[in-house]
Coordinates of C-alpha atoms in Angstrom, one line a residue:
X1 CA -2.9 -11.0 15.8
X2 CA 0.7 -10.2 15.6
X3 CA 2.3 -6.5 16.6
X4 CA 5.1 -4.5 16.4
X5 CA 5.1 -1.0 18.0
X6 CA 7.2 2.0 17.4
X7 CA 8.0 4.5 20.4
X8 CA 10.5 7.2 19.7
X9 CA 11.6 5.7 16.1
X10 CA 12.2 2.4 17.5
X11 CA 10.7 -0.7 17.9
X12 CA 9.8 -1.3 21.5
X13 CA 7.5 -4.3 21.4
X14 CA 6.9 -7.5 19.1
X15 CA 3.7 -9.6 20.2
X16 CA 3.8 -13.5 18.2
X17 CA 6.6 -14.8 16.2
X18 CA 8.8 -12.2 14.6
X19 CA 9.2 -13.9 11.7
X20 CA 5.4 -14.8 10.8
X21 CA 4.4 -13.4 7.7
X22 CA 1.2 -12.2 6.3
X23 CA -0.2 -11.0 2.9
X24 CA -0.4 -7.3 3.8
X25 CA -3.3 -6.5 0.9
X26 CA -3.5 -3.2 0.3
X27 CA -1.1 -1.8 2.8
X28 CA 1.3 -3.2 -0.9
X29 CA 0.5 -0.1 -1.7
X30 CA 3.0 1.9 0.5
X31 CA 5.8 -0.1 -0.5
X32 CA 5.0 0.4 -4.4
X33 CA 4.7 3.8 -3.7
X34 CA 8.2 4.1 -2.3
X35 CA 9.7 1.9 -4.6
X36 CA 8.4 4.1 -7.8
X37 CA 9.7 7.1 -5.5
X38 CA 12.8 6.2 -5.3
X39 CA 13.3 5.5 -9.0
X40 CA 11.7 9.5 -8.8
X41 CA 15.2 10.4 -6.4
X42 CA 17.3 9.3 -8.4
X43 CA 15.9 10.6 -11.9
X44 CA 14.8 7.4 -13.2
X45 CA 10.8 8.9 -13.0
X46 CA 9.6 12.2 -13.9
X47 CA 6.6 12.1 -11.3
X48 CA 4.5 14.6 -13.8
X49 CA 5.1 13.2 -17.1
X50 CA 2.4 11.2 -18.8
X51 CA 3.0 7.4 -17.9
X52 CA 2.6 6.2 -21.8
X53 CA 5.6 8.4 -22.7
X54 CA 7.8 5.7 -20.6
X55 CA 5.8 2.7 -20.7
X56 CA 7.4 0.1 -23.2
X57 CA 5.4 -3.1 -22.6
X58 CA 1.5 -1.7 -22.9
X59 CA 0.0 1.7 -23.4
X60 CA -3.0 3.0 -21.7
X61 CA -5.7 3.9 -23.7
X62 CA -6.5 7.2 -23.9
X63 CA -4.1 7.8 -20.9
X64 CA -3.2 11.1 -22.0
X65 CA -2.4 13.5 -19.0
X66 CA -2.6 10.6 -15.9
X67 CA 1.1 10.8 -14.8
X68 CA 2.7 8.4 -11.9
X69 CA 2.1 11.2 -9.4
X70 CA -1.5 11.1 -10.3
X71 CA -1.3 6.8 -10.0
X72 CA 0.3 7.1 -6.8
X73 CA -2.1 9.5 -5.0
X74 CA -5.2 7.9 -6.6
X75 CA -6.3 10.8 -9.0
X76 CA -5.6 9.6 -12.1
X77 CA -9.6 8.7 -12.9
X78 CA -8.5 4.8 -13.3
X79 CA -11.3 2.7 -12.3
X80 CA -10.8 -1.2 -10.1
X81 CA -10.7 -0.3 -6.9
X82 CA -9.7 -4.0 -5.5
X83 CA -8.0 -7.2 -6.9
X84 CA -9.6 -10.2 -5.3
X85 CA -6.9 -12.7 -6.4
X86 CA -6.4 -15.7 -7.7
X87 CA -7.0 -19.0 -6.0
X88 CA -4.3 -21.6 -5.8
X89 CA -6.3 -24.0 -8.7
X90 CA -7.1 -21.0 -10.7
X91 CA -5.1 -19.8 -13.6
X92 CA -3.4 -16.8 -12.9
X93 CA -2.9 -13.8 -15.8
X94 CA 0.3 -11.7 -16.8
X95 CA 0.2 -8.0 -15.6
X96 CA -1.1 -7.2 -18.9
X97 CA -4.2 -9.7 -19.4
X98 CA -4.9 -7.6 -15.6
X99 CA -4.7 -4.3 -17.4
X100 CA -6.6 -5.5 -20.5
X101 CA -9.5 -7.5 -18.6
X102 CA -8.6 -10.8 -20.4
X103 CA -8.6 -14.1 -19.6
X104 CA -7.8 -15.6 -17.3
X105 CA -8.3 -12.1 -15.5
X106 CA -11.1 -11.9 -13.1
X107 CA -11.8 -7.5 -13.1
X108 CA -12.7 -5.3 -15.5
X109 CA -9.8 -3.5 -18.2
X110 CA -8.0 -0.9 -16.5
X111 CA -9.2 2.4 -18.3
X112 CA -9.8 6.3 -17.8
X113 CA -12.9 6.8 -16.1
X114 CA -12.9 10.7 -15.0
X115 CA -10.7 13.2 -16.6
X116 CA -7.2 12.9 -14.5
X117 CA -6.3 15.0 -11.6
X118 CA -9.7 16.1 -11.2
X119 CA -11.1 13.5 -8.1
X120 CA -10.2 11.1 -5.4
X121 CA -10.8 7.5 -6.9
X122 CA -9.1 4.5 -4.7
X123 CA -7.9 2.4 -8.1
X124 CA -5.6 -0.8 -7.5
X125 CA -5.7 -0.6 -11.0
X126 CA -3.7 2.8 -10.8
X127 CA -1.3 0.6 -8.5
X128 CA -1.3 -2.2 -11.1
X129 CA 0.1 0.2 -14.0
X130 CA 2.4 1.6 -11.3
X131 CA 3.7 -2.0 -11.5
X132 CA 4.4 -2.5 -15.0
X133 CA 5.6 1.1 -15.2
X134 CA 8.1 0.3 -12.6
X135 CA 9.2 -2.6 -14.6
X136 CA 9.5 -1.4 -17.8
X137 CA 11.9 1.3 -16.1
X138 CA 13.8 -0.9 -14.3
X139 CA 14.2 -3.7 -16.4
X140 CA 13.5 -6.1 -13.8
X141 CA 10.5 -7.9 -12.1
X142 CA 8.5 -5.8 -9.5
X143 CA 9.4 -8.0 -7.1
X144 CA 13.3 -7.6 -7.7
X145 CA 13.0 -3.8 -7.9
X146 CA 11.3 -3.9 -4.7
X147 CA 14.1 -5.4 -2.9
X148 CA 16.6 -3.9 -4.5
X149 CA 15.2 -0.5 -3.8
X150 CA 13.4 -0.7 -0.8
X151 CA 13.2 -3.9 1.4
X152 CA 17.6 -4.4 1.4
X153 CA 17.9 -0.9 2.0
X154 CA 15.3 -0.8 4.9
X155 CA 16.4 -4.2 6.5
X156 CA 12.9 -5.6 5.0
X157 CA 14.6 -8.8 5.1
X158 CA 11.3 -11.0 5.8
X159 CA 9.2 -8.9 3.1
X160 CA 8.9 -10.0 -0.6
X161 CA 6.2 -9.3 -3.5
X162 CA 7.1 -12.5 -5.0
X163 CA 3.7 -14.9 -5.1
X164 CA 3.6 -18.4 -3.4
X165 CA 1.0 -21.4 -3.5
X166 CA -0.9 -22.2 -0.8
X167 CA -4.3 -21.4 0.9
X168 CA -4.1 -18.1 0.5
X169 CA -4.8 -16.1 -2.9
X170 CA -1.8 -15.2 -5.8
X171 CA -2.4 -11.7 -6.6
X172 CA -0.2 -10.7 -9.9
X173 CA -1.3 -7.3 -8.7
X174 CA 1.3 -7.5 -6.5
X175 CA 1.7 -3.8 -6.2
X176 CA -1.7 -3.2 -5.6
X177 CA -2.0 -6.7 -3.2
X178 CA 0.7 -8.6 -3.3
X179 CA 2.9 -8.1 -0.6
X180 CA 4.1 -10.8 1.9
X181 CA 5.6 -9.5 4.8
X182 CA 6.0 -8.9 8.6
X183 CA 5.0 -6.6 11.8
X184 CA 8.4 -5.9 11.9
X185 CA 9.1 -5.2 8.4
X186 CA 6.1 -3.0 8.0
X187 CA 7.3 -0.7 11.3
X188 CA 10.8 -0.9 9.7
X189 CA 9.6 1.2 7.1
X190 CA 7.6 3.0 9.4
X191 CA 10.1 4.9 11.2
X192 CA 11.8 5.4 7.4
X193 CA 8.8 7.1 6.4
X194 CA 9.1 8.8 10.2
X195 CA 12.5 9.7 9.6
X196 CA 12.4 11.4 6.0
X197 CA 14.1 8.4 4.5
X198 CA 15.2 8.8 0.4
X199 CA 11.9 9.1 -1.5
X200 CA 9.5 9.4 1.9
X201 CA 8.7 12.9 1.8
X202 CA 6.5 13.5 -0.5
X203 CA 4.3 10.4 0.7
X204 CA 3.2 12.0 3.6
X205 CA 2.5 16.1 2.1
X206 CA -1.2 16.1 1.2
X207 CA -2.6 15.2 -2.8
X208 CA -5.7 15.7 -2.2
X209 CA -8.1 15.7 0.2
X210 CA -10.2 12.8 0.4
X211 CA -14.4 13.0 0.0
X212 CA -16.6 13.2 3.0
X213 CA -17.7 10.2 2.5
X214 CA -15.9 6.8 2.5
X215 CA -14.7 3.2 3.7
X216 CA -12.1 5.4 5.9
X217 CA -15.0 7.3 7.7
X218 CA -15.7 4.1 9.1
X219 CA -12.5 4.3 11.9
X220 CA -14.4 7.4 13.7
X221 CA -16.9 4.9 14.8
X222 CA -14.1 2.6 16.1
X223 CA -12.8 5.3 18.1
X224 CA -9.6 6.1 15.7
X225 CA -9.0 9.9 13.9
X226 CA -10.2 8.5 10.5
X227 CA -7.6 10.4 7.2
X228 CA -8.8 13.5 5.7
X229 CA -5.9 13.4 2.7
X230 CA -4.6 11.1 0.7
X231 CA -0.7 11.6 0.3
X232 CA 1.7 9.5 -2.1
X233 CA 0.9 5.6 -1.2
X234 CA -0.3 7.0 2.3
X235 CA -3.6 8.3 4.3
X236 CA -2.7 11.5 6.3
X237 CA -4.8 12.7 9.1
X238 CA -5.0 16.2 10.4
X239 CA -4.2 15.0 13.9
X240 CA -0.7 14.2 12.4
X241 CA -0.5 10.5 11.2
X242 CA -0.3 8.6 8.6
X243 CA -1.9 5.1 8.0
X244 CA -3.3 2.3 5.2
X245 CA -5.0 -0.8 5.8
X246 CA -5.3 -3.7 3.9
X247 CA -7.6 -7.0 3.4
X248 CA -6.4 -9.9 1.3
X249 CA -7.9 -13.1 1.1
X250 CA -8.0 -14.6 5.1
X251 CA -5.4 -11.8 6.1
X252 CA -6.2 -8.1 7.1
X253 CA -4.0 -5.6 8.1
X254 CA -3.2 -1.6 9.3
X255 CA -0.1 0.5 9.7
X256 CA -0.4 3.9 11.9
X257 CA 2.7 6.3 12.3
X258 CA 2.9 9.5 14.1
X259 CA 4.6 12.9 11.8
X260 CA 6.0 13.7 15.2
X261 CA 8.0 11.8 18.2
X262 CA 8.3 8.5 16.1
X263 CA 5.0 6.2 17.6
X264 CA 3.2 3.7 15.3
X265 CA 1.6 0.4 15.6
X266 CA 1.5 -2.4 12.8
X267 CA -1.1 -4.9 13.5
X268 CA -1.4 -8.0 11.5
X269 CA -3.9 -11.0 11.3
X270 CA -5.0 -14.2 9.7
X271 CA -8.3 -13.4 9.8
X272 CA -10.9 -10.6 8.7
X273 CA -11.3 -6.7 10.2
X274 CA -13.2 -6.6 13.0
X275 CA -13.7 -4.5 16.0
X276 CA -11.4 -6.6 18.2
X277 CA -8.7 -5.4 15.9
X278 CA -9.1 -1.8 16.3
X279 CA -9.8 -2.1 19.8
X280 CA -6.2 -3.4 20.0
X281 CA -4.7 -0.7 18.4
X282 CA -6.1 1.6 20.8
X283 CA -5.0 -0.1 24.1
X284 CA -1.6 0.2 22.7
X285 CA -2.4 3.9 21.9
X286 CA -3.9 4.4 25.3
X287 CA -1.0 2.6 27.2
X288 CA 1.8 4.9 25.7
X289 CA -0.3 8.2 25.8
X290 CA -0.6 9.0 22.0
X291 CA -2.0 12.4 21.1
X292 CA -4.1 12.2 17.7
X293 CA -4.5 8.2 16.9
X294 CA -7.8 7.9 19.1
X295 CA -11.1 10.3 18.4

């Protein structure tokens, strides 16, 4: 398991090689967020305007009312919650084939399944149209508009949504899974997110509040303050932090930042969650004293 930990905005400690990279999963999710945010600052986005009225490539069927805002805080009723990937012998789809359900895609069409705005419904579908939506504005690949707007900006230089071959799983989701990056990266933007960076703010301001019942209720039985709203890309407590975890195929990950005094943990692994992992993150939590992280 590698670390990187963040005490008073910086980063104070780095445990295994700094420039190790993992597939973060669904802690992607963050970074797309930002990365369609910023397009948002700089009046590229309108956050509350129906997505189909600036998509170019593909239209959502009746996707009338489910706005990037919506995508981003997962309310927009879109159903596929996870992306499992695509193996290195498999054939991998376009973005499109993803969001139609054809082949060679492996999940279900990307489609309205409750009216929008009206519930909490985790979609990495909703992340997958916040891809191509990001694309279509941009005029680039995800992957380019990432760097561009987020990762050479932040110093993200070991982070990158662009896929590779190997033992690991190719995820054309890449918004929703894709992400290949670093401890380090991942606190970089961290203490961005701490320090009200361009396009951070409205990531961390509560969307909704989340159900009482859910994967994320599992972290009070681990002895960490489990979210109770789901921001922009990011799962707020009411202890005062902000987290997302992530699970790709052999890698697993979790990011935790305080609103106040600049402390967070990254924590990343080539291996599955397991109770050794959280019981990390709370002997660094423990060891510097932070208030809120631990029940």
């Amino acid at each position: 398991m590698n670390l990187a930990v963040v005490d008073g905005f910086e980063i104070v400690r780095v445990e295994g090689p700094a420039d190790e990279r993992f597939q973060a999963g669904s802690v992607s999710k963050a970074i797309a967020a930002l990365v369609a945010l910023r397009l948002a600052a700089v009046g590229a986005l309108d956050l509350d305007a129906d997505v189909n009225g600036r998509l170019t490539s593909w239209q959502l069927p009746d996707g009338d009312g489910v706005t990037p805002r919506h995508l981003l805080g997962h309310t927009a009723g879109l159903g596929v919650p996870f992306f499992p990937g695509y193996a290195d012998w498999e054939a991998v789809p376009t973005l499109v084939q993803v969001l139609d359900g054809t082949p060679p895609a492996n999940t279900a069409p990307v489609r309205v399944e409750t009216p929008p705005g009206t519930v909490f419904a985790y979609s990495g579908g909703g992340y997958a149209l916040v891809q191509l939506l990001v694309e279509d504005l941009s005029g680039v690949s995800f992957a380019d508009a990432a760097a561009e707007l987020v990762f050479e900006p932040l110093g993200m230089d070991s982070s990158s949504f662009l896929q590779r071959r190997g033992a690991w799983h190719r995820y054309p989701e890449e918004a929703a899974a894709g992400l290949w990056t670093t401890p380090s990266d991942l606190a970089r933007f961290l203490i961005a997110v701490q320090r009200g960076a361009e396009g951070t703010e409205t990531m961390v301001v509560p969307h909704r509040e989340l159900p009482a019942e859910g994967e994320w209720t599992l972290l009070r039985s681990f002895g960490v303050e489990p979210p109770t709203h789901m921001g922009l890309g990011l799962f707020l407590s009411d202890t005062g932090w902000f987290s997302h975890l992530g699970g790709a195929f052999g890698f697993f990950s979790g990011l935790f930042g305080s609103l106040e005094g600049g402390h967070g943990i990254v924590a990343m692994t080539a291996g599955e969650a397991s109770p050794a992992f959280i019981e990390r993150l709370l002997a660094v939590s423990s060891e510097h004293g932070w208030d809120g992280f631990a029940t």
